PDB file of C-alpha atoms in Angstrom:
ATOM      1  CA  UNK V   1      72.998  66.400 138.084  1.00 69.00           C
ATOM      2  CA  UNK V   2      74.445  69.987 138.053  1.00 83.00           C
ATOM      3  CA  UNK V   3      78.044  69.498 139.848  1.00 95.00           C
ATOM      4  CA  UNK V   4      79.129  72.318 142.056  1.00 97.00           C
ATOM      5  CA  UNK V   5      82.022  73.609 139.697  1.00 98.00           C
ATOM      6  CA  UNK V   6      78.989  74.085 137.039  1.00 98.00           C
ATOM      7  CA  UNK V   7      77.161  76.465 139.548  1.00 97.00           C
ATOM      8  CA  UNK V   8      77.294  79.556 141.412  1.00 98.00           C
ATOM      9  CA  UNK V   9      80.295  80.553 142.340  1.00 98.00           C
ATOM     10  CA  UNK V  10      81.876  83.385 143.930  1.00 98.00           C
ATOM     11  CA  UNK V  11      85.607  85.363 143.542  1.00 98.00           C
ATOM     12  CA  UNK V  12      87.647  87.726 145.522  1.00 98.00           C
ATOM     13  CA  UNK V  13      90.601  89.623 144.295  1.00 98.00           C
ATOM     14  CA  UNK V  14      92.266  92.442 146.233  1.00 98.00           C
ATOM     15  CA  UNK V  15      95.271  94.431 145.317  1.00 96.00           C
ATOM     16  CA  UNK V  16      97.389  95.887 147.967  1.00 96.00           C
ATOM     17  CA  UNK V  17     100.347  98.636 147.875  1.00 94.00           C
ATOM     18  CA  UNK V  18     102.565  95.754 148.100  1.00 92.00           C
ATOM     19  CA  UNK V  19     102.889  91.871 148.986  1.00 93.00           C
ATOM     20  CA  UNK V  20     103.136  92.120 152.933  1.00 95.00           C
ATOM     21  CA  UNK V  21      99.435  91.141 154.031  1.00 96.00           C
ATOM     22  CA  UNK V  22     100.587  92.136 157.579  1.00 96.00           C
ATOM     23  CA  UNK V  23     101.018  96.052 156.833  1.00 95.00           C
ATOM     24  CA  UNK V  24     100.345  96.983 153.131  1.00 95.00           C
ATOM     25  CA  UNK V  25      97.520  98.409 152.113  1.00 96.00           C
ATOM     26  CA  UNK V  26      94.509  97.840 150.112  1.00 97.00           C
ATOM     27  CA  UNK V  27      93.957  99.749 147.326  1.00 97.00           C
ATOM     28  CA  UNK V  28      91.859  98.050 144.608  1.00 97.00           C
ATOM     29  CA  UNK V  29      88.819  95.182 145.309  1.00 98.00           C
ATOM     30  CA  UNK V  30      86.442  93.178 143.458  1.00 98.00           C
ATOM     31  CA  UNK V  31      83.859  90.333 144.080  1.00 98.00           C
ATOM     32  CA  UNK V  32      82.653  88.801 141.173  1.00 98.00           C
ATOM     33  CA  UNK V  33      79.645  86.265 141.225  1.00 98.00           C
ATOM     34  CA  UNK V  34      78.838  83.807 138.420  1.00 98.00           C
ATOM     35  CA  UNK V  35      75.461  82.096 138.998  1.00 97.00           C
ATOM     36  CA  UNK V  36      76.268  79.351 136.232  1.00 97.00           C
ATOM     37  CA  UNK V  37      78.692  78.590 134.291  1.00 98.00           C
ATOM     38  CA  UNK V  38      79.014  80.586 130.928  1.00 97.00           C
ATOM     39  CA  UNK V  39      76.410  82.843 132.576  1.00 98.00           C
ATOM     40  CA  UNK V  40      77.156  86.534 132.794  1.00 98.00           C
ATOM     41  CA  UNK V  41      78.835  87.791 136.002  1.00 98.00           C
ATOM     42  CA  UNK V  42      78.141  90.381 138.517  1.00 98.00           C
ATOM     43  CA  UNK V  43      80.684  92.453 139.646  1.00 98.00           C
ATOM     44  CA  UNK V  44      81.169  94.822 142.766  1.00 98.00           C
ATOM     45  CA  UNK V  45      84.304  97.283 142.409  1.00 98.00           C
ATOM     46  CA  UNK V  46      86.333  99.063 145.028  1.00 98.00           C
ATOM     47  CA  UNK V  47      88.889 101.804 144.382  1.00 97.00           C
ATOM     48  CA  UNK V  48      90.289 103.095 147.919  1.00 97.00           C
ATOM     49  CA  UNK V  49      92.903 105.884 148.612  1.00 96.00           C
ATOM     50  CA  UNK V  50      94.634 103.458 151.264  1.00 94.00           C
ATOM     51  CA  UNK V  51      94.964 106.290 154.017  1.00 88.00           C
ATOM     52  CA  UNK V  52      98.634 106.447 153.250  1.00 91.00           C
ATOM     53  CA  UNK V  53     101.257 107.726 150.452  1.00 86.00           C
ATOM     54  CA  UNK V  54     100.943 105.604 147.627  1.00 88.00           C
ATOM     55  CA  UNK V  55     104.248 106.689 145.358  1.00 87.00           C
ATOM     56  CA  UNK V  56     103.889 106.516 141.515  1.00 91.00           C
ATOM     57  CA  UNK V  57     105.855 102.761 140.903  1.00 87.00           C
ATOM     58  CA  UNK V  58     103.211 101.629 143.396  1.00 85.00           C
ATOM     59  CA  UNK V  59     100.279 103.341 141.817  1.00 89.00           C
ATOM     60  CA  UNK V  60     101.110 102.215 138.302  1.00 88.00           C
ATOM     61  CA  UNK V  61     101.287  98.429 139.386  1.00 85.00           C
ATOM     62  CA  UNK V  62      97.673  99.184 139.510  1.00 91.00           C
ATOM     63  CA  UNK V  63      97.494 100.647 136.046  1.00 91.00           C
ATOM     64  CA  UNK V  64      96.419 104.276 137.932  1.00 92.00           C
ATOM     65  CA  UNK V  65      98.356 107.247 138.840  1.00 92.00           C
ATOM     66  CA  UNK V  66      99.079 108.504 142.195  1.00 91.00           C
ATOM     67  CA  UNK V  67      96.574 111.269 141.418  1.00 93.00           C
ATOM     68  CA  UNK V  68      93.919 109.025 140.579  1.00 92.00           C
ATOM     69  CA  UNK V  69      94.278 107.034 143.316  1.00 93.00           C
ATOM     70  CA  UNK V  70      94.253 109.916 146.000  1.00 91.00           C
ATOM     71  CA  UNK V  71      90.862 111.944 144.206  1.00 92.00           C
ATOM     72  CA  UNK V  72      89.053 108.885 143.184  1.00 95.00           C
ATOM     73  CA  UNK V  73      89.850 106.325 145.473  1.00 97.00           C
ATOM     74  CA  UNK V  74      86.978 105.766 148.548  1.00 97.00           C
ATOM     75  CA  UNK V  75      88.252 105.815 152.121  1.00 97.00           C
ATOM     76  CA  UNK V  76      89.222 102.675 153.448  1.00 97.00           C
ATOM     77  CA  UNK V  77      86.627 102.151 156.264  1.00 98.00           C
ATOM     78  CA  UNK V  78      83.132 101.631 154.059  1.00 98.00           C
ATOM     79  CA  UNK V  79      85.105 100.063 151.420  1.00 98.00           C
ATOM     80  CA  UNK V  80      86.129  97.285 154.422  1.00 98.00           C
ATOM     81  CA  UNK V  81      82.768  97.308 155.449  1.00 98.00           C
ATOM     82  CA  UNK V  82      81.363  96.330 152.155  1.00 98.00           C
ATOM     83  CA  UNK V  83      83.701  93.840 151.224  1.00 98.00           C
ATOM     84  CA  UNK V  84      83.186  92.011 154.633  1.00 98.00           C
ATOM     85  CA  UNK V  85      79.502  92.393 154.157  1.00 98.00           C
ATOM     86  CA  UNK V  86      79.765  90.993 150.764  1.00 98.00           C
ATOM     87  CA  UNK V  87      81.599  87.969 151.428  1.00 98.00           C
ATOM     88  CA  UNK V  88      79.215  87.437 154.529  1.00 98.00           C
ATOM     89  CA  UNK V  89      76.128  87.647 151.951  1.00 98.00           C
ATOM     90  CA  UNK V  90      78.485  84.721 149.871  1.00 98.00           C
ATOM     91  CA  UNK V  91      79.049  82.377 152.817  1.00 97.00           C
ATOM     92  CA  UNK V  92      75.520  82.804 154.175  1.00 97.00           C
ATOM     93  CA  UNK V  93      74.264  81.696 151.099  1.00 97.00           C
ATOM     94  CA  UNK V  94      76.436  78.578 150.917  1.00 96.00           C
ATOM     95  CA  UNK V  95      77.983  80.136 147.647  1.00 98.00           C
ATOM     96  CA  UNK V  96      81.276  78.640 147.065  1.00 98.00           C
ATOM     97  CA  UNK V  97      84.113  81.411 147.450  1.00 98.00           C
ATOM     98  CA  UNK V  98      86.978  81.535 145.072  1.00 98.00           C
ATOM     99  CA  UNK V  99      90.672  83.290 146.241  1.00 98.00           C
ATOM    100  CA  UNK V 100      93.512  82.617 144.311  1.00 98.00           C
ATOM    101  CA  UNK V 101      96.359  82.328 146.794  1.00 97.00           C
ATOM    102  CA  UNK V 102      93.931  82.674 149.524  1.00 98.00           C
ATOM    103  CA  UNK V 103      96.022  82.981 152.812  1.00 97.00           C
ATOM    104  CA  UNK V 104      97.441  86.481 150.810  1.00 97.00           C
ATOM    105  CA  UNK V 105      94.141  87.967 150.172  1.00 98.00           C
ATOM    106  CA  UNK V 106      91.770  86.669 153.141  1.00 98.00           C
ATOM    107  CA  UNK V 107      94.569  88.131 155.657  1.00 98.00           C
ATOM    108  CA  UNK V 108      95.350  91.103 154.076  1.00 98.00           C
ATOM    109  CA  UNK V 109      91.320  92.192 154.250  1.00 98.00           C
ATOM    110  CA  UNK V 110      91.219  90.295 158.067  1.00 98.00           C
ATOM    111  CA  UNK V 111      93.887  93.084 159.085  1.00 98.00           C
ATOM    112  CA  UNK V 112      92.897  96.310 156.876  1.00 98.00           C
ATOM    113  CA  UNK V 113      88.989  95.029 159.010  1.00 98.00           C
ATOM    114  CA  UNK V 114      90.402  95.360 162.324  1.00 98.00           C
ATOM    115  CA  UNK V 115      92.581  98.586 161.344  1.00 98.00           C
ATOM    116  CA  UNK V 116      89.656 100.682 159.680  1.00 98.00           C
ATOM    117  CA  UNK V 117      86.777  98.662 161.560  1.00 98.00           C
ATOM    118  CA  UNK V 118      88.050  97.565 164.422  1.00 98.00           C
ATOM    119  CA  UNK V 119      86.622  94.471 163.629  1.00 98.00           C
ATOM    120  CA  UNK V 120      87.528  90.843 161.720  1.00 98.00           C
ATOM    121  CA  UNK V 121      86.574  89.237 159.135  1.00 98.00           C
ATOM    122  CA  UNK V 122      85.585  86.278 161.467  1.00 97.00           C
ATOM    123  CA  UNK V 123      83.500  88.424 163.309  1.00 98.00           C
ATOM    124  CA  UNK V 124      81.882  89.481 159.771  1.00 98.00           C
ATOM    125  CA  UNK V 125      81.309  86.006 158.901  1.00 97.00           C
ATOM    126  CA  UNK V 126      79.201  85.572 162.112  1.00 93.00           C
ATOM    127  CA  UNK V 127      80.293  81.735 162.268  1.00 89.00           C
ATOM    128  CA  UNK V 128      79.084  81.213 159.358  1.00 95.00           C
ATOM    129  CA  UNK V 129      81.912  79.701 157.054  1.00 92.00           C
ATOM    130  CA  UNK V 130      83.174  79.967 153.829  1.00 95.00           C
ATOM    131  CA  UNK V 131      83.807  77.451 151.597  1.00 98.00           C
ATOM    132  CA  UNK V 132      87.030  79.134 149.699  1.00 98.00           C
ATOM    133  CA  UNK V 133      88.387  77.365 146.992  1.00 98.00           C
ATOM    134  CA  UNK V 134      92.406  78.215 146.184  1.00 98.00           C
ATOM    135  CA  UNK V 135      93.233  77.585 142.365  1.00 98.00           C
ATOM    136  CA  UNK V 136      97.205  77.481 143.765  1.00 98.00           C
ATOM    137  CA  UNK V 137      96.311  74.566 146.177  1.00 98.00           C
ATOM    138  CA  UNK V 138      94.042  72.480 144.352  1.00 98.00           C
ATOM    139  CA  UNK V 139      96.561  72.943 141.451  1.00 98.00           C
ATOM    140  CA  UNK V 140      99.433  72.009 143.665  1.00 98.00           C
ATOM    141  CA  UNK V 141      97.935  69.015 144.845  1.00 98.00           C
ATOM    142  CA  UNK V 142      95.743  67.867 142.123  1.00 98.00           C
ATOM    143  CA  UNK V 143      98.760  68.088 139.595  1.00 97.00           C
ATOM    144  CA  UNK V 144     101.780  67.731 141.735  1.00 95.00           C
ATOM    145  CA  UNK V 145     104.434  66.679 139.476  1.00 94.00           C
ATOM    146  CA  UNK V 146     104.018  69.019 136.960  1.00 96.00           C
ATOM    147  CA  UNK V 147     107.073  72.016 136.801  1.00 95.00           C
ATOM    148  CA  UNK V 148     106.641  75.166 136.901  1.00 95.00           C
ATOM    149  CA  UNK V 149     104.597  78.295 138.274  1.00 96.00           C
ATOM    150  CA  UNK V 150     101.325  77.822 139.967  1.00 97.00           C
ATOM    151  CA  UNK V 151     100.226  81.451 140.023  1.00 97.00           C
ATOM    152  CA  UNK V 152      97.144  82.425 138.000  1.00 97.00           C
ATOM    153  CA  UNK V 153      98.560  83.726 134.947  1.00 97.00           C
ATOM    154  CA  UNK V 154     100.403  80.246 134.852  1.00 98.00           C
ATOM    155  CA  UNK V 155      97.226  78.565 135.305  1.00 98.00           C
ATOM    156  CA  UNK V 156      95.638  80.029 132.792  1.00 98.00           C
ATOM    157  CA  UNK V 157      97.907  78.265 130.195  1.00 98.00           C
ATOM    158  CA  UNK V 158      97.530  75.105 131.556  1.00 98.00           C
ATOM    159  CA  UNK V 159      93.612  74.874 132.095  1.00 98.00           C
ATOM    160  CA  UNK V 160      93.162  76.793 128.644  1.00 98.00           C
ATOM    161  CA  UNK V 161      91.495  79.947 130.051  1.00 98.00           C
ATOM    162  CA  UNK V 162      92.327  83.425 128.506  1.00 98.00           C
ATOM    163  CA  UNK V 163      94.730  85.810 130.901  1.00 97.00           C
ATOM    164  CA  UNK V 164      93.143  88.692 132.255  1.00 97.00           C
ATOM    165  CA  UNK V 165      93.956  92.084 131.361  1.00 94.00           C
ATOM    166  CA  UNK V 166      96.299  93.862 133.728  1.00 92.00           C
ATOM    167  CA  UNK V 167      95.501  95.718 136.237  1.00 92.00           C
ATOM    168  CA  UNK V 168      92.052  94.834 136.640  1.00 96.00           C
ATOM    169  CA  UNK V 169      90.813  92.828 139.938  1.00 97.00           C
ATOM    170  CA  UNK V 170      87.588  92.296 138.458  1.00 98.00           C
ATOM    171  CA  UNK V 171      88.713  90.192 135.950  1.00 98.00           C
ATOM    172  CA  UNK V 172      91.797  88.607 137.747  1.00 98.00           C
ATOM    173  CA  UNK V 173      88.530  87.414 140.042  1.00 98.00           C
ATOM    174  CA  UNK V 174      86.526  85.897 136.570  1.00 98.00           C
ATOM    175  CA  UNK V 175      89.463  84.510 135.237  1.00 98.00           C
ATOM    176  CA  UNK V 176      90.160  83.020 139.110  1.00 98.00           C
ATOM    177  CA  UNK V 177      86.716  81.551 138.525  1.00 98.00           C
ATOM    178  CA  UNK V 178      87.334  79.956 135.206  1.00 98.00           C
ATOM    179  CA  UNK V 179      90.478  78.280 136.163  1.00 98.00           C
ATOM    180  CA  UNK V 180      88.845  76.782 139.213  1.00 98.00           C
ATOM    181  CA  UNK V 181      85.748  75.418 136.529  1.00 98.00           C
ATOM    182  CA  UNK V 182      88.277  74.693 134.046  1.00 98.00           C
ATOM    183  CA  UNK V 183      91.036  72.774 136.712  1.00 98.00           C
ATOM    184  CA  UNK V 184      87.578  70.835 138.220  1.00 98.00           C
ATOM    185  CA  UNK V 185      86.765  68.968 134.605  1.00 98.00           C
ATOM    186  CA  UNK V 186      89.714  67.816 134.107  1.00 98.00           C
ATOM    187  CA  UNK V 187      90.044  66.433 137.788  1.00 98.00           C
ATOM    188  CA  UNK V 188      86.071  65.573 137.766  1.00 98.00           C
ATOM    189  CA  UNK V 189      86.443  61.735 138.855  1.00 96.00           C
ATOM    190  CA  UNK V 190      88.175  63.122 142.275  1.00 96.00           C
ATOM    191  CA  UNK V 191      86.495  66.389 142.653  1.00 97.00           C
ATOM    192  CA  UNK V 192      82.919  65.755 141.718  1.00 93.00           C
ATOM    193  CA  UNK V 193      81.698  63.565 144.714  1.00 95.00           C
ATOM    194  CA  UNK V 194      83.014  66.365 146.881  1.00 97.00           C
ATOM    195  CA  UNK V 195      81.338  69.251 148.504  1.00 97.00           C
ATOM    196  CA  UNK V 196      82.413  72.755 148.550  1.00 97.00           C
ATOM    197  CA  UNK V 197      82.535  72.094 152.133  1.00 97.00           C
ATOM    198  CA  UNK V 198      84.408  69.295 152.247  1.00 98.00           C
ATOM    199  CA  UNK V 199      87.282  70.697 149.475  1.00 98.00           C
ATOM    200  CA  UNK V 200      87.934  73.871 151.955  1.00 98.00           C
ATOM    201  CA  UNK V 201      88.863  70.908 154.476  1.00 98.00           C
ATOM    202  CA  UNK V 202      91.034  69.087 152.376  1.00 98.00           C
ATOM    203  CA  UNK V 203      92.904  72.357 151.041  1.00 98.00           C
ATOM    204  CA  UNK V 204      93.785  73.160 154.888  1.00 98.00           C
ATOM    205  CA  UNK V 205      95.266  70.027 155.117  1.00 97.00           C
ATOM    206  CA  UNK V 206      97.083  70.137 151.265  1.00 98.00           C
ATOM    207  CA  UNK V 207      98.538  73.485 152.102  1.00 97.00           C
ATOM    208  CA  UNK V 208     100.232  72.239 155.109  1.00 96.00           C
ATOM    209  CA  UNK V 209     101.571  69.931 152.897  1.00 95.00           C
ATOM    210  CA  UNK V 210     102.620  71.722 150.333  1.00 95.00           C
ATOM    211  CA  UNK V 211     104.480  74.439 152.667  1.00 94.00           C
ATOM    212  CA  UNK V 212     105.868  71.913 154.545  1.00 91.00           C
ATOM    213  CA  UNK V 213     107.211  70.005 151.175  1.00 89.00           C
ATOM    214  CA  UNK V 214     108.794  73.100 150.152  1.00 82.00           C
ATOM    215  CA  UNK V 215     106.073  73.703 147.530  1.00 67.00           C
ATOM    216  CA  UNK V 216     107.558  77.119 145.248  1.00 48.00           C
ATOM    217  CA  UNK V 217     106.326  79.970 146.307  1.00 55.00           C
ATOM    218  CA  UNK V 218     107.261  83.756 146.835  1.00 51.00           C
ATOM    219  CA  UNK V 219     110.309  83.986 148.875  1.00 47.00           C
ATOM    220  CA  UNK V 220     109.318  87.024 150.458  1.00 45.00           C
ATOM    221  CA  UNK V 221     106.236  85.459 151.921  1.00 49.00           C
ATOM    222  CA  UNK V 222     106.986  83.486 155.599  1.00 53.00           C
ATOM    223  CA  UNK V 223     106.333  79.722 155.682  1.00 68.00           C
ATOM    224  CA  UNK V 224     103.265  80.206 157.261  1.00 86.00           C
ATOM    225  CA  UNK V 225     101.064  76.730 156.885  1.00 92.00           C
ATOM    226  CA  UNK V 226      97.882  78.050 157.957  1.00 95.00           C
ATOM    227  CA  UNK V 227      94.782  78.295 155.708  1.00 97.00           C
ATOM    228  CA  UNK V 228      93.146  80.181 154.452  1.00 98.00           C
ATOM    229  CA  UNK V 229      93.428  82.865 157.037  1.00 97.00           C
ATOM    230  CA  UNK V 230      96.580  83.330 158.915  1.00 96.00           C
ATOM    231  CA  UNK V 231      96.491  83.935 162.211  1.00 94.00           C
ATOM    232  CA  UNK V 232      97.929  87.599 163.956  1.00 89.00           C
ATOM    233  CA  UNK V 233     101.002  87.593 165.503  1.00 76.00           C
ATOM    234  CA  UNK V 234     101.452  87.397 169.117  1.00 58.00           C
ATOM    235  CA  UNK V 235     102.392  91.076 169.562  1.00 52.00           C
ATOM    236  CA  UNK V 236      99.271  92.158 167.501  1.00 55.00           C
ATOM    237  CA  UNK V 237      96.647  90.463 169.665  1.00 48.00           C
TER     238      UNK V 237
END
């Protein structure tokens, strides 16, 4: 019997103009699908000129160039349109979704859908639901003692999977993948009689835990415990 971390799998990576998921901007995307494990991916790219000034320092956190991102990039309302398609495609399928510090990325497109689309990502998932699976979570919870960083890079060391290249959401969003296969053998006897399903459950309920425990992470980012969408503020309803 094939186990779900040995088949098709799914990753989303976004890269913003900076870490608030409330008001920065998108400007690079990538969804990344792995059919098997070992098995070649495919990979969907975005580029978007955010539909605001995007200064140098916050252009070269992105390996690119102000200029680059301005002439090259897309413009932000097909690019949200195709990413929220995308992912839509994923969940209909049942294909497990993979975010790396998921309540960062899944909000961040949520609010650059209803800015450029007037829309949501809930109301591109059609009720149908993901399955998301958050490296930092199951980490956090799986291995809970253990010192030290959870964010992907970190990861990587511990679970034995190379780092990705800078820069590059594509492969931030393979690599994501890899950790999650990688991070699933070695917890196989509690992970593998679990669904996709029933994992995106339990991580809602670990990463209240975890925030409420005071598990490390950014300072910057509010102590929000819900997963793996957080919901708008009051005022922006």
């Amino acid at each position: 019997m094939t186990h779900w971390y040995e088949g098709p799998l799914a990753a989303l990576r976004l890269r913003a103009t900076g870490p608030d998921a409330e008001e920065d901007r998108l400007v690079t995307a990538a969804v990344v699908v792995q059919d098997l494990a070992g098995a070649r991916p495919r990979v969907l790219r975005w580029l978007v000129s955010p539909g605001v000034t995007v200064t140098e320092e916050e252009a070269a956190r992105h390996g690119l160039t102000r200029d680059q991102v301005e002439r090259t990039g897309r413009w932000p309302a097909p690019v949200m349109e195709e990413v929220g398609r995308s992912l839509a495609a994923h969940a209909a399928a049942g294909r497990p979704l993979v975010v790396d510090d998921a309540p960062a990325a899944l909000t961040l497109l949520d609010r650059e859908l209803r800015r450029h689309r007037a829309s949501s990502l809930g109301a591109y998932l059609a009720g149908v639901p993901l399955s998301v699976l958050d490296p930092r979570v199951l980490d956090t919870h799986l291995d809970r003692y253990r010192k030290g960083s959870r964010q992907l890079d970190a990861l990587c060391v511990r679970y034995g999977v190379p780092a990705p290249p800078p820069h590059d959401a594509a492969e931030e969003a393979r690599t994501a993948i890899e950790v999650v296969r990688a991070l699933a053998r070695v917890f196989a006897p509690r992970l593998q009689r679990l669904t996709p399903g029933e994992l995106h459950a339990l991580q809602e309920d670990w990463h209240t835990a975890q925030v409420r425990g005071g598990a490390a992470r950014p300072a910057r980012e509010r102590a929000d415990t819900t997963w793996p969408l957080r919901p708008r503020a009051a005022a922006a309803v």
